[in-house]
mmCIF file of C-alpha atoms in Angstrom:
data_model
loop_
_atom_site.group_PDB
_atom_site.id
_atom_site.type_symbol
_atom_site.label_atom_id
_atom_site.label_comp_id
_atom_site.label_asym_id
_atom_site.label_seq_id
_atom_site.Cartn_x
_atom_site.Cartn_y
_atom_site.Cartn_z
ATOM 1 C CA GLU A 1 0.000 0.000 0.000
ATOM 2 C CA ILE A 2 1.257 3.478 -0.890
ATOM 3 C CA VAL A 3 1.234 5.806 2.096
ATOM 4 C CA MET A 4 0.608 9.488 1.437
ATOM 5 C CA THR A 5 1.958 11.977 3.971
ATOM 6 C CA GLN A 6 0.919 15.623 3.958
ATOM 7 C CA SER A 7 2.659 18.483 5.700
ATOM 8 C CA PRO A 8 2.057 20.533 7.618
ATOM 9 C CA ALA A 9 -1.075 19.286 9.338
ATOM 10 C CA THR A 10 -2.194 22.877 9.877
ATOM 11 C CA LEU A 11 -1.028 25.963 8.013
ATOM 12 C CA SER A 12 -1.850 29.489 9.140
ATOM 13 C CA VAL A 13 -1.599 32.127 6.417
ATOM 14 C CA SER A 14 -2.946 35.647 6.012
ATOM 15 C CA PRO A 15 -5.334 36.501 3.178
ATOM 16 C CA GLY A 16 -3.449 37.671 0.124
ATOM 17 C CA GLU A 17 -0.347 35.703 0.993
ATOM 18 C CA ARG A 18 0.977 32.528 -0.626
ATOM 19 C CA ALA A 19 0.374 29.059 0.785
ATOM 20 C CA THR A 20 2.467 26.005 0.001
ATOM 21 C CA LEU A 21 1.205 22.534 0.896
ATOM 22 C CA SER A 22 3.284 19.384 0.581
ATOM 23 C CA CYS A 23 2.456 15.771 -0.118
ATOM 24 C CA ARG A 24 4.870 12.858 -0.127
ATOM 25 C CA ALA A 25 4.300 9.333 -1.422
ATOM 26 C CA SER A 26 5.997 6.302 0.133
ATOM 27 C CA GLN A 27 7.045 5.159 -3.342
ATOM 28 C CA SER A 28 7.041 6.662 -6.794
ATOM 29 C CA ILE A 29 3.608 7.410 -8.232
ATOM 30 C CA SER A 30 4.765 9.175 -11.411
ATOM 31 C CA ASN A 31 2.434 12.167 -11.786
ATOM 32 C CA HIS A 32 -0.715 10.273 -10.770
ATOM 33 C CA LEU A 33 -1.654 12.574 -7.953
ATOM 34 C CA ALA A 34 -4.815 14.570 -7.327
ATOM 35 C CA TRP A 35 -5.600 17.350 -4.896
ATOM 36 C CA TYR A 36 -9.041 17.920 -3.364
ATOM 37 C CA GLN A 37 -10.428 20.831 -1.399
ATOM 38 C CA GLN A 38 -13.004 20.390 1.341
ATOM 39 C CA ARG A 39 -14.620 23.489 2.771
ATOM 40 C CA PRO A 40 -16.324 23.226 6.161
ATOM 41 C CA GLY A 41 -19.599 21.337 5.933
ATOM 42 C CA GLN A 42 -19.145 20.591 2.247
ATOM 43 C CA ALA A 43 -18.156 17.631 0.128
ATOM 44 C CA PRO A 44 -14.651 17.468 -1.289
ATOM 45 C CA ARG A 45 -14.111 18.762 -4.787
ATOM 46 C CA LEU A 46 -11.387 18.080 -7.314
ATOM 47 C CA LEU A 47 -8.764 20.830 -7.630
ATOM 48 C CA MET A 48 -5.917 19.280 -9.532
ATOM 49 C CA TYR A 49 -5.139 16.022 -11.312
ATOM 50 C CA ASP A 50 -2.042 14.530 -12.917
ATOM 51 C CA ALA A 51 -0.170 16.577 -10.308
ATOM 52 C CA SER A 52 -0.340 19.868 -12.182
ATOM 53 C CA THR A 53 -3.541 20.096 -14.260
ATOM 54 C CA ARG A 54 -6.261 22.294 -12.838
ATOM 55 C CA ALA A 55 -9.749 20.866 -12.865
ATOM 56 C CA THR A 56 -12.505 22.713 -14.691
ATOM 57 C CA GLY A 57 -13.390 25.988 -13.012
ATOM 58 C CA ILE A 58 -10.431 26.086 -10.654
ATOM 59 C CA PRO A 59 -8.822 29.544 -10.523
ATOM 60 C CA ALA A 60 -5.310 30.092 -11.829
ATOM 61 C CA ARG A 61 -4.042 31.031 -8.360
ATOM 62 C CA PHE A 62 -3.960 27.278 -7.683
ATOM 63 C CA SER A 63 -0.973 25.432 -9.077
ATOM 64 C CA GLY A 64 0.453 21.986 -8.581
ATOM 65 C CA SER A 65 3.881 20.532 -9.154
ATOM 66 C CA GLY A 66 5.985 17.473 -8.561
ATOM 67 C CA SER A 67 6.446 13.925 -9.729
ATOM 68 C CA GLY A 68 7.737 10.709 -8.292
ATOM 69 C CA THR A 69 7.339 11.044 -4.543
ATOM 70 C CA GLU A 70 7.273 14.781 -3.808
ATOM 71 C CA PHE A 71 4.378 17.067 -4.672
ATOM 72 C CA THR A 72 3.329 20.616 -3.901
ATOM 73 C CA LEU A 73 0.096 22.567 -4.088
ATOM 74 C CA THR A 74 0.565 26.324 -4.145
ATOM 75 C CA ILE A 75 -2.100 28.966 -3.724
ATOM 76 C CA SER A 76 -0.585 32.217 -4.872
ATOM 77 C CA SER A 77 -2.811 34.796 -3.174
ATOM 78 C CA LEU A 78 -5.197 33.423 -0.612
ATOM 79 C CA GLN A 79 -8.846 34.377 -0.795
ATOM 80 C CA SER A 80 -11.309 33.890 2.039
ATOM 81 C CA GLU A 81 -12.932 30.935 0.263
ATOM 82 C CA ASP A 82 -9.596 29.087 0.089
ATOM 83 C CA PHE A 83 -9.453 28.402 3.806
ATOM 84 C CA ALA A 84 -10.331 24.729 3.889
ATOM 85 C CA VAL A 85 -8.838 21.270 4.251
ATOM 86 C CA TYR A 86 -6.771 19.964 1.336
ATOM 87 C CA TYR A 87 -6.165 16.301 0.588
ATOM 88 C CA CYS A 88 -3.781 14.665 -1.820
ATOM 89 C CA GLN A 89 -4.550 11.236 -3.283
ATOM 90 C CA GLN A 90 -2.556 8.820 -5.417
ATOM 91 C CA TYR A 91 -4.042 6.768 -8.240
ATOM 92 C CA ASN A 92 -0.912 5.208 -9.676
ATOM 93 C CA ASN A 93 -0.900 1.914 -7.859
ATOM 94 C CA TRP A 94 -4.163 0.640 -6.447
ATOM 95 C CA PRO A 95 -6.089 -0.818 -4.744
ATOM 96 C CA PRO A 96 -6.144 0.741 -2.333
ATOM 97 C CA ARG A 97 -6.559 4.299 -3.531
ATOM 98 C CA THR A 98 -4.935 6.262 -0.732
ATOM 99 C CA PHE A 99 -5.328 9.788 0.594
ATOM 100 C CA GLY A 100 -3.068 11.914 2.692
ATOM 101 C CA GLN A 101 -4.357 12.833 6.120
ATOM 102 C CA GLY A 102 -5.114 16.382 5.023
ATOM 103 C CA THR A 103 -3.737 19.872 5.588
ATOM 104 C CA LYS A 104 -6.002 22.394 7.248
ATOM 105 C CA LEU A 105 -5.402 25.857 5.845
ATOM 106 C CA GLN A 106 -6.570 28.445 8.327
ATOM 107 C CA ILE A 107 -6.591 32.201 8.571
ATOM 108 C CA LYS A 108 -3.680 33.735 10.431
ATOM 109 C CA GLU B 1 -24.373 19.089 -15.945
ATOM 110 C CA VAL B 2 -22.698 16.011 -14.506
ATOM 111 C CA GLN B 3 -24.108 15.328 -11.066
ATOM 112 C CA VAL B 4 -24.453 12.535 -8.508
ATOM 113 C CA VAL B 5 -26.865 12.481 -5.584
ATOM 114 C CA GLU B 6 -26.599 9.976 -2.755
ATOM 115 C CA SER B 7 -29.431 8.638 -0.629
ATOM 116 C CA GLY B 8 -30.177 5.772 1.706
ATOM 117 C CA GLY B 9 -28.196 6.738 4.769
ATOM 118 C CA GLY B 10 -29.606 6.493 8.242
ATOM 119 C CA LEU B 11 -29.304 4.957 11.683
ATOM 120 C CA VAL B 12 -28.758 1.210 11.852
ATOM 121 C CA GLN B 13 -27.798 -1.164 14.637
ATOM 122 C CA PRO B 14 -24.490 -3.025 14.650
ATOM 123 C CA GLY B 15 -24.779 -6.139 12.509
ATOM 124 C CA GLY B 16 -27.492 -4.570 10.379
ATOM 125 C CA SER B 17 -27.632 -3.750 6.675
ATOM 126 C CA LEU B 18 -28.174 -0.682 4.568
ATOM 127 C CA ARG B 19 -28.146 0.034 0.860
ATOM 128 C CA LEU B 20 -26.886 3.376 -0.395
ATOM 129 C CA SER B 21 -27.961 4.701 -3.760
ATOM 130 C CA CYS B 22 -26.309 7.219 -6.024
ATOM 131 C CA ALA B 23 -28.460 8.697 -8.765
ATOM 132 C CA ALA B 24 -26.496 10.080 -11.672
ATOM 133 C CA SER B 25 -27.396 12.735 -14.207
ATOM 134 C CA GLY B 26 -25.514 14.142 -17.159
ATOM 135 C CA PHE B 27 -23.606 10.912 -17.796
ATOM 136 C CA THR B 28 -24.075 7.145 -17.932
ATOM 137 C CA VAL B 29 -23.187 5.191 -14.811
ATOM 138 C CA SER B 30 -22.967 1.885 -16.664
ATOM 139 C CA THR B 31 -20.018 3.070 -18.761
ATOM 140 C CA SER B 32 -18.206 5.053 -16.088
ATOM 141 C CA ALA B 33 -15.835 4.036 -13.335
ATOM 142 C CA MET B 34 -17.521 4.885 -10.059
ATOM 143 C CA THR B 35 -16.330 5.005 -6.484
ATOM 144 C CA TRP B 36 -17.523 5.291 -2.910
ATOM 145 C CA VAL B 37 -15.454 7.276 -0.420
ATOM 146 C CA ARG B 38 -16.308 7.738 3.243
ATOM 147 C CA GLN B 39 -15.399 10.171 5.969
ATOM 148 C CA ALA B 40 -15.854 9.376 9.634
ATOM 149 C CA PRO B 41 -16.848 12.326 11.832
ATOM 150 C CA GLY B 42 -13.909 14.698 12.192
ATOM 151 C CA LYS B 43 -11.606 12.427 10.197
ATOM 152 C CA GLY B 44 -10.044 12.289 6.754
ATOM 153 C CA LEU B 45 -11.157 10.644 3.542
ATOM 154 C CA GLU B 46 -11.122 6.877 3.098
ATOM 155 C CA TRP B 47 -11.571 5.082 -0.213
ATOM 156 C CA VAL B 48 -14.183 2.327 0.115
ATOM 157 C CA SER B 49 -14.885 0.739 -3.261
ATOM 158 C CA THR B 50 -14.613 1.192 -7.022
ATOM 159 C CA ILE B 51 -16.361 -0.422 -9.963
ATOM 160 C CA SER B 52 -14.586 -0.257 -13.306
ATOM 161 C CA ASP B 53 -16.133 1.365 -16.366
ATOM 162 C CA SER B 54 -16.773 -2.041 -17.909
ATOM 163 C CA GLY B 55 -18.288 -3.305 -14.682
ATOM 164 C CA ARG B 56 -16.147 -6.425 -14.863
ATOM 165 C CA ASP B 57 -13.943 -5.392 -11.977
ATOM 166 C CA THR B 58 -14.801 -4.326 -8.468
ATOM 167 C CA TYR B 59 -12.380 -3.318 -5.762
ATOM 168 C CA TYR B 60 -12.756 -2.923 -2.019
ATOM 169 C CA ALA B 61 -10.845 -1.561 0.922
ATOM 170 C CA ASP B 62 -9.731 -4.318 3.281
ATOM 171 C CA SER B 63 -11.905 -2.759 5.981
ATOM 172 C CA VAL B 64 -15.114 -3.523 4.048
ATOM 173 C CA LYS B 65 -14.164 -6.525 1.917
ATOM 174 C CA GLY B 66 -16.667 -9.344 2.292
ATOM 175 C CA ARG B 67 -19.263 -7.030 3.862
ATOM 176 C CA PHE B 68 -19.914 -4.354 1.219
ATOM 177 C CA THR B 69 -20.906 -4.819 -2.423
ATOM 178 C CA ILE B 70 -20.778 -2.178 -5.147
ATOM 179 C CA SER B 71 -23.112 -2.501 -8.102
ATOM 180 C CA ARG B 72 -24.992 -0.432 -10.655
ATOM 181 C CA ASP B 73 -28.319 -0.425 -12.476
ATOM 182 C CA LYS B 74 -28.151 0.625 -16.101
ATOM 183 C CA ALA B 75 -31.878 1.286 -16.441
ATOM 184 C CA ARG B 76 -31.975 3.499 -13.364
ATOM 185 C CA ASN B 77 -28.572 5.065 -14.054
ATOM 186 C CA THR B 78 -27.781 4.461 -10.414
ATOM 187 C CA LEU B 79 -24.848 3.187 -8.396
ATOM 188 C CA TYR B 80 -25.354 1.233 -5.198
ATOM 189 C CA LEU B 81 -23.421 0.209 -2.133
ATOM 190 C CA GLN B 82 -24.893 -2.710 -0.236
ATOM 191 C CA MET B 83 -23.529 -2.676 3.292
ATOM 192 C CA ASN B 84 -23.955 -5.761 5.468
ATOM 193 C CA SER B 85 -22.677 -6.705 8.911
ATOM 194 C CA LEU B 86 -22.301 -3.047 9.753
ATOM 195 C CA ARG B 87 -19.983 -2.059 12.567
ATOM 196 C CA VAL B 88 -19.764 1.047 14.722
ATOM 197 C CA ASP B 89 -16.615 2.091 12.859
ATOM 198 C CA ASP B 90 -18.554 2.182 9.576
ATOM 199 C CA THR B 91 -20.199 5.357 10.865
ATOM 200 C CA ALA B 92 -19.381 8.038 8.306
ATOM 201 C CA THR B 93 -20.587 10.254 5.541
ATOM 202 C CA TYR B 94 -20.482 8.258 2.318
ATOM 203 C CA TYR B 95 -19.701 10.060 -0.909
ATOM 204 C CA CYS B 96 -20.454 8.814 -4.382
ATOM 205 C CA VAL B 97 -17.838 9.803 -6.910
ATOM 206 C CA LYS B 98 -17.598 9.709 -10.681
ATOM 207 C CA ASP B 99 -14.080 8.772 -11.656
ATOM 208 C CA ASP B 100 -12.349 10.491 -14.556
ATOM 209 C CA CYS B 101 -9.115 10.012 -16.426
ATOM 210 C CA SER B 102 -7.060 12.398 -18.496
ATOM 211 C CA SER B 103 -6.474 10.308 -21.630
ATOM 212 C CA SER B 104 -7.700 7.139 -23.262
ATOM 213 C CA ASN B 105 -4.449 5.432 -22.315
ATOM 214 C CA ASN B 106 -4.853 6.527 -18.697
ATOM 215 C CA CYS B 107 -8.406 5.230 -18.728
ATOM 216 C CA TYR B 108 -7.204 1.915 -20.097
ATOM 217 C CA LEU B 109 -4.611 1.698 -17.355
ATOM 218 C CA ALA B 110 -7.188 2.698 -14.706
ATOM 219 C CA TYR B 111 -5.407 5.886 -13.699
ATOM 220 C CA TYR B 112 -8.645 7.340 -12.372
ATOM 221 C CA TYR B 113 -8.916 10.457 -10.283
ATOM 222 C CA MET B 114 -12.101 11.372 -8.435
ATOM 223 C CA GLY B 115 -13.716 13.883 -10.723
ATOM 224 C CA VAL B 116 -17.248 14.600 -9.512
ATOM 225 C CA TRP B 117 -18.432 14.224 -5.924
ATOM 226 C CA GLY B 118 -21.886 14.078 -4.469
ATOM 227 C CA LYS B 119 -22.877 15.867 -1.277
ATOM 228 C CA GLY B 120 -22.838 12.634 0.705
ATOM 229 C CA THR B 121 -25.227 10.595 2.814
ATOM 230 C CA THR B 122 -24.696 9.908 6.504
ATOM 231 C CA VAL B 123 -24.608 6.422 7.965
ATOM 232 C CA THR B 124 -24.691 5.992 11.721
ATOM 233 C CA VAL B 125 -24.142 2.560 13.224
ATOM 234 C CA SER B 126 -25.147 2.529 16.850
ATOM 235 C CA SER B 127 -27.188 0.532 19.310
#
């Protein structure tokens, strides 16, 4: 089973600033990584797939990078609606399809 | 618009059964890879089960294998999750997800990401 590890668990950033979230896979997953955003009380939604491709309707301030075992999600200028929990998930080698434990992005 | 709507959640006693439904619109369930993901209260996301686009293959998390069954109804354009022998730790919100892939080759190789999520249905297992 591929273990996904996200860091940090909680990130405090001021609106308008940049946020950088990390995700590490226990073995290489090529670029088969997705990021999901979950706002409080809502279902998750797809942000990014294939590590760096934005899903439909996702603003350009979101960008993803990485391949192999190290991945990053960057939000260039935080808006109020971006404060949420973010999960990474690998789909290279499954079952099982595994998620990271999540990074909570909160207002500083 | 591609959409999925879950139903069927509720309160059930340990050892009981429940069937979740996921009604799809804007696409055909019987030719799509589909997935169930759950989230226990205050916890992260856990993959539960996937059915391949052909329907020939089904996959389960170890935690539910032998107890849960994923299936779909072409006529109703609906995905199901039959949950038997429910345990207290099955308590969660269950999300229905339409899987997507970024190329025909990726689809062939089952490199699915979770493209469209429903709002979820809550299952509580308690005596």
